[in-house]
Coordinates of C-alpha atoms in Angstrom, one line a residue:
X1 CA -29.2 21.3 -32.7
X2 CA -26.2 23.2 -31.1
X3 CA -23.8 20.7 -32.5
X4 CA -25.2 21.4 -36.1
X5 CA -25.0 25.1 -35.7
X6 CA -21.9 27.1 -36.7
X7 CA -20.2 28.9 -33.9
X8 CA -18.3 32.3 -34.4
X9 CA -17.1 35.2 -32.3
X10 CA -17.1 38.9 -32.5
X11 CA -14.4 40.6 -30.4
X12 CA -14.7 44.3 -29.8
X13 CA -11.2 44.8 -28.7
X14 CA -12.3 46.3 -25.2
X15 CA -9.6 47.7 -23.2
X16 CA -9.0 47.1 -19.5
X17 CA -8.5 49.5 -16.7
X18 CA -4.7 50.4 -16.7
X19 CA -4.2 48.9 -20.2
X20 CA -3.5 50.9 -23.3
X21 CA -5.1 50.4 -26.7
X22 CA -2.2 48.6 -28.1
X23 CA -2.4 45.9 -25.6
X24 CA -6.3 45.5 -26.4
X25 CA -5.5 45.1 -30.1
X26 CA -2.8 42.6 -29.5
X27 CA -5.0 40.5 -27.3
X28 CA -7.6 40.5 -30.1
X29 CA -5.2 38.9 -32.3
X30 CA -4.1 36.5 -29.6
X31 CA -7.7 35.5 -29.0
X32 CA -8.4 34.8 -32.6
X33 CA -5.4 32.3 -32.6
X34 CA -6.8 30.5 -29.4
X35 CA -10.2 30.4 -31.0
X36 CA -9.0 29.0 -34.3
X37 CA -7.4 26.1 -32.2
X38 CA -10.8 25.6 -30.5
X39 CA -12.5 25.2 -33.8
X40 CA -14.7 28.4 -34.0
X41 CA -16.0 29.1 -37.5
X42 CA -15.4 32.9 -37.9
X43 CA -13.6 35.8 -36.0
X44 CA -14.9 39.3 -36.6
X45 CA -13.9 42.6 -35.4
X46 CA -15.8 45.7 -35.0
X47 CA -15.7 49.5 -35.8
X48 CA -16.0 52.2 -33.1
X49 CA -14.7 55.6 -33.4
X50 CA -13.7 58.1 -30.6
X51 CA -14.8 55.4 -27.7
X52 CA -12.3 55.4 -24.8
X53 CA -13.0 51.7 -23.8
X54 CA -12.7 50.3 -27.4
X55 CA -9.5 50.2 -29.4
X56 CA -11.1 48.8 -32.7
X57 CA -11.3 51.9 -34.8
X58 CA -10.0 50.4 -38.2
X59 CA -11.7 46.9 -38.7
X60 CA -10.3 46.0 -42.1
X61 CA -6.8 46.8 -40.6
X62 CA -7.3 44.8 -37.7
X63 CA -8.9 42.0 -39.7
X64 CA -5.5 41.9 -41.9
X65 CA -3.7 41.3 -38.6
X66 CA -5.8 38.6 -37.5
X67 CA -5.8 37.0 -40.8
X68 CA -2.1 37.2 -40.8
X69 CA -1.8 35.7 -37.5
X70 CA -4.4 32.6 -38.2
X71 CA -4.6 30.2 -41.1
X72 CA -7.9 28.6 -41.1
X73 CA -10.6 30.5 -39.3
X74 CA -12.8 32.8 -41.3
X75 CA -12.0 36.5 -40.7
X76 CA -14.1 39.5 -41.1
X77 CA -15.9 42.6 -39.7
X78 CA -18.9 42.9 -37.5
X79 CA -19.2 45.3 -39.0
X80 CA -17.7 48.1 -41.3
X81 CA -20.2 50.8 -40.8
X82 CA -21.0 51.6 -44.5
X83 CA -22.4 55.3 -44.0
X84 CA -19.0 56.3 -42.6
X85 CA -17.2 55.3 -45.7
X86 CA -17.2 55.7 -49.5
X87 CA -18.2 52.2 -51.0
X88 CA -15.3 52.3 -53.2
X89 CA -12.8 52.4 -50.4
X90 CA -14.7 49.7 -48.6
X91 CA -14.6 47.5 -51.7
X92 CA -10.8 48.1 -52.3
X93 CA -10.0 47.3 -48.8
X94 CA -12.0 44.0 -48.9
X95 CA -10.5 43.2 -52.3
X96 CA -7.0 43.5 -50.7
X97 CA -8.0 41.4 -47.7
X98 CA -9.5 38.6 -50.1
X99 CA -6.4 38.8 -52.3
X100 CA -4.0 38.2 -49.4
X101 CA -6.1 35.5 -47.7
X102 CA -8.3 33.9 -50.5
X103 CA -11.4 32.2 -49.3
X104 CA -11.2 33.4 -45.5
X105 CA -12.7 37.0 -45.7
X106 CA -16.1 37.9 -44.6
X107 CA -17.6 41.4 -45.0
X108 CA -20.0 42.3 -42.4
X109 CA -21.7 45.7 -42.9
X110 CA -23.8 48.0 -40.8
X111 CA -25.9 51.1 -41.2
X112 CA -24.8 53.1 -38.3
X113 CA -23.1 56.5 -38.8
X114 CA -20.5 58.2 -36.0
X115 CA -22.1 58.0 -32.7
X116 CA -21.6 61.9 -31.6
X117 CA -21.8 65.0 -33.6
X118 CA -18.3 65.5 -33.2
X119 CA -17.2 62.0 -34.5
X120 CA -19.7 62.6 -37.5
X121 CA -18.2 65.9 -38.4
X122 CA -14.5 64.4 -38.1
X123 CA -15.8 61.6 -40.4
X124 CA -17.4 64.2 -42.7
X125 CA -20.8 62.5 -42.1
X126 CA -24.3 63.4 -40.9
X127 CA -27.1 61.5 -39.4
X128 CA -28.9 61.5 -42.6
X129 CA -26.2 59.4 -44.3
X130 CA -27.5 56.3 -42.8
X131 CA -30.7 56.8 -44.5
X132 CA -29.2 55.8 -47.8
X133 CA -27.8 52.4 -46.6
X134 CA -29.6 50.4 -49.3
X135 CA -28.2 52.5 -52.1
X136 CA -24.6 52.5 -50.5
X137 CA -24.9 48.7 -50.3
X138 CA -25.9 48.2 -53.8
X139 CA -23.2 50.5 -55.0
X140 CA -20.6 48.5 -52.8
X141 CA -21.6 45.1 -54.3
X142 CA -21.6 46.5 -57.8
X143 CA -17.8 47.4 -57.4
X144 CA -17.3 43.5 -56.8
X145 CA -19.6 42.5 -59.8
X146 CA -18.6 45.2 -62.0
X147 CA -22.1 46.3 -62.5
X148 CA -22.3 49.6 -60.5
X149 CA -23.2 52.6 -62.8
X150 CA -22.8 55.6 -60.2
X151 CA -19.2 56.0 -61.4
X152 CA -18.9 55.1 -65.0
X153 CA -15.6 53.7 -66.3
X154 CA -14.2 53.6 -62.7
X155 CA -13.2 50.2 -61.5
X156 CA -12.4 48.8 -57.9
X157 CA -9.0 47.0 -58.0
X158 CA -8.4 44.4 -56.8
X159 CA -12.2 43.9 -55.9
X160 CA -13.8 43.6 -59.1
X161 CA -14.5 39.9 -59.8
X162 CA -13.9 38.6 -56.4
X163 CA -16.5 37.3 -54.1
X164 CA -16.3 38.3 -50.5
X165 CA -19.3 37.2 -48.6
X166 CA -21.4 40.1 -47.5
X167 CA -23.5 40.0 -44.2
X168 CA -25.8 42.9 -43.1
X169 CA -26.1 43.8 -39.5
X170 CA -29.7 44.3 -38.7
X171 CA -29.8 47.8 -37.1
X172 CA -33.1 49.7 -37.9
X173 CA -34.2 48.6 -41.4
X174 CA -31.3 46.3 -41.9
X175 CA -33.3 43.1 -41.9
X176 CA -35.5 44.4 -44.7
X177 CA -32.6 45.6 -46.6
X178 CA -30.8 42.3 -46.2
X179 CA -33.8 40.5 -47.5
X180 CA -34.5 42.9 -50.6
X181 CA -30.7 42.5 -51.3
X182 CA -30.4 38.7 -50.8
X183 CA -27.8 38.9 -48.2
X184 CA -27.2 37.0 -45.0
X185 CA -28.5 38.7 -42.0
X186 CA -26.8 39.1 -38.6
X187 CA -29.1 40.0 -35.8
X188 CA -29.2 40.2 -32.1
X189 CA -29.4 40.2 -29.3
X190 CA -30.8 37.3 -27.7
X191 CA -32.4 39.1 -24.8
X192 CA -35.3 40.4 -26.8
X193 CA -36.3 37.3 -28.3
X194 CA -39.8 38.1 -29.7
X195 CA -38.4 41.2 -31.6
X196 CA -35.6 39.0 -32.9
X197 CA -37.9 36.2 -34.0
X198 CA -40.3 38.5 -35.6
X199 CA -37.5 40.3 -37.6
X200 CA -36.2 36.9 -38.7
X201 CA -39.5 35.7 -39.9
X202 CA -39.9 38.8 -41.9
X203 CA -36.4 38.5 -43.4
X204 CA -37.0 34.9 -44.4
X205 CA -40.4 35.7 -45.8
X206 CA -39.1 38.6 -48.0
X207 CA -35.8 37.1 -48.9
X208 CA -35.0 37.4 -52.6
X209 CA -32.3 34.9 -54.0
X210 CA -29.1 36.8 -55.2
X211 CA -25.8 35.9 -56.8
X212 CA -24.5 36.3 -53.2
X213 CA -26.8 34.1 -51.4
X214 CA -29.6 31.6 -52.9
X215 CA -31.5 31.2 -49.7
X216 CA -31.8 33.2 -46.3
X217 CA -28.9 32.7 -43.9
X218 CA -29.3 34.0 -40.2
X219 CA -26.6 34.8 -37.7
X220 CA -28.0 35.2 -34.3
X221 CA -25.7 37.5 -32.0
X222 CA -25.5 37.6 -28.2
X223 CA -23.5 37.3 -25.1
X224 CA -22.7 33.8 -23.8
X225 CA -20.7 33.3 -20.5
X226 CA -19.6 29.8 -19.4
X227 CA -17.9 28.8 -16.1
X228 CA -17.6 26.0 -13.5
X229 CA -20.5 27.6 -11.6
X230 CA -23.4 29.7 -12.5
X231 CA -22.2 32.3 -10.0
X232 CA -18.8 32.7 -11.6
X233 CA -20.5 33.0 -15.0
X234 CA -22.7 35.9 -13.8
X235 CA -19.8 37.7 -12.4
X236 CA -18.1 37.5 -15.8
X237 CA -21.1 39.9 -17.0
X238 CA -20.5 42.4 -14.4
X239 CA -17.7 44.5 -15.9
X240 CA -19.5 45.3 -19.4
X241 CA -22.8 45.9 -17.6
X242 CA -21.0 48.4 -15.4
X243 CA -19.4 50.1 -18.3
X244 CA -22.8 50.5 -20.0
X245 CA -24.3 52.1 -16.9
X246 CA -21.5 54.3 -16.6
X247 CA -21.8 55.4 -20.2
X248 CA -25.5 56.0 -20.0
X249 CA -25.1 58.3 -17.1
X250 CA -21.7 59.9 -17.5
X251 CA -21.7 60.0 -21.4
X252 CA -18.2 58.2 -21.7
X253 CA -17.7 54.6 -22.3
X254 CA -15.0 53.5 -19.8
X255 CA -12.4 50.5 -19.8
X256 CA -13.6 47.4 -18.2
X257 CA -13.0 47.1 -14.4
X258 CA -12.8 43.8 -12.2
X259 CA -16.0 42.7 -10.7
X260 CA -14.5 43.2 -7.2
X261 CA -14.2 47.0 -8.0
X262 CA -18.0 46.9 -8.9
X263 CA -19.0 45.2 -5.7
X264 CA -17.8 48.1 -3.8
X265 CA -18.9 50.9 -6.1
X266 CA -21.5 53.5 -5.0
X267 CA -24.2 53.8 -7.7
X268 CA -26.8 56.2 -8.3
X269 CA -30.5 54.9 -8.7
X270 CA -30.3 55.5 -12.4
X271 CA -26.9 53.7 -12.6
X272 CA -28.3 50.8 -10.8
X273 CA -31.3 50.6 -13.0
X274 CA -29.1 50.6 -16.0
X275 CA -26.7 48.2 -14.3
X276 CA -29.3 45.7 -13.6
X277 CA -30.7 46.0 -17.2
X278 CA -27.2 45.1 -18.6
X279 CA -27.0 42.0 -16.5
X280 CA -30.5 40.6 -17.5
X281 CA -31.2 38.3 -20.5
X282 CA -27.8 36.9 -21.3
X283 CA -27.0 33.2 -21.6
X284 CA -24.6 32.3 -18.7
X285 CA -24.1 29.5 -16.5
X286 CA -22.4 26.0 -16.4
X287 CA -21.8 24.0 -19.5
X288 CA -25.0 22.1 -19.0
X289 CA -27.1 25.2 -18.3
X290 CA -25.6 27.0 -21.5
X291 CA -26.3 23.9 -23.5
X292 CA -29.9 24.0 -22.6
X293 CA -30.2 27.7 -23.0
X294 CA -28.5 27.6 -26.6
X295 CA -30.6 24.6 -27.7
X296 CA -33.7 26.7 -26.8
X297 CA -32.4 29.8 -28.5
X298 CA -31.6 28.0 -31.7
X299 CA -34.8 26.0 -31.7
X300 CA -36.6 29.4 -31.4
X301 CA -34.8 31.3 -34.1
X302 CA -33.7 28.4 -36.4
X303 CA -30.4 30.3 -36.6
X304 CA -27.7 28.9 -39.0
X305 CA -25.1 30.4 -37.0
X306 CA -24.4 31.9 -33.5
X307 CA -22.2 34.8 -33.1
X308 CA -20.8 35.2 -29.5
X309 CA -19.9 38.9 -28.4
X310 CA -18.8 38.3 -24.8
X311 CA -16.6 41.0 -23.1
X312 CA -15.2 40.7 -19.5
X313 CA -12.3 42.0 -17.5
X314 CA -10.5 38.8 -16.8
X315 CA -9.1 37.5 -20.2
X316 CA -8.1 34.1 -18.7
X317 CA -11.8 33.7 -17.6
X318 CA -13.0 34.8 -21.1
X319 CA -10.7 32.2 -22.7
X320 CA -12.0 29.6 -20.5
X321 CA -15.5 30.5 -21.1
X322 CA -14.8 30.1 -24.8
X323 CA -13.0 26.8 -24.3
X324 CA -16.0 25.5 -22.3
X325 CA -18.5 26.8 -24.9
X326 CA -16.4 24.8 -27.7
X327 CA -17.1 21.6 -25.6
X328 CA -20.6 22.4 -25.3
X329 CA -20.9 22.9 -29.2
X330 CA -18.7 19.7 -29.8
X331 CA -16.2 21.8 -31.9
X332 CA -12.9 20.4 -33.3
X333 CA -10.1 22.3 -35.1
X334 CA -11.5 20.7 -38.2
X335 CA -14.6 22.7 -37.9
X336 CA -12.8 25.9 -38.5

């Protein structure tokens, strides 16, 4: 099953201790080139505002840099948070991307709004702006098809008439909105499989064919770490788990630190609880162990595609993990 399932990567441009944002962004572009050579299907970047440990604040700009540095891999966003933006501007940005890199651009869209009150105020948005995601999505797609009626006699150039594949990230009611709009669904993560499977089943049952997609298409997202030993793979998960625990207890998401630093860190009981939770449920291990786990996940979800979102401190170990994962899936450069 895994050999017949598309395999893609979402990179969040995580910073490392002692590294500035520019280095993280350049590393994202470099990683995309490497993954293209390994045969991955897509490479997506994310949107985060005001987060110290994440450099990716402008996904369409970063996607342009990635697309310019590659030639075959599909490039997109996972995703642009539509409530943060005017649909016309989003349509124009993706219209430019598709015009520059025809046939390679994906438009992944989410319904989250700025994470803190300060960020929301700076964006000119409020929590309630996420409530009309379905309406915002309909307007955005209408800019491409020329059918939007919110702003008569206004046209999105160069987006109108182009077909940039849209994907909906399933946060909150995202799965239901994707089904009603007839769009592909991105859902995760693999740690809460009963919830994920139930949402996928509802999506497939309620799906309405559209000009964008004649049938349901499911992308399941999750963390996957592959190494020579199970212990090495488990250590790869430690930096992100510690960053999550730190953010939950200190209110700030930090750059990634090496596992050796975490081994010697004093943690409060609450931090240790969050840290342990951050380590649980991810797919990790040797190539054989990961192959078995992915086969099980694909069989359970009937996913059309897997989107891997792994973060770790050691970039060499991360690239080695993706190379091992490519072998597990039987990828070749022609698959990109």
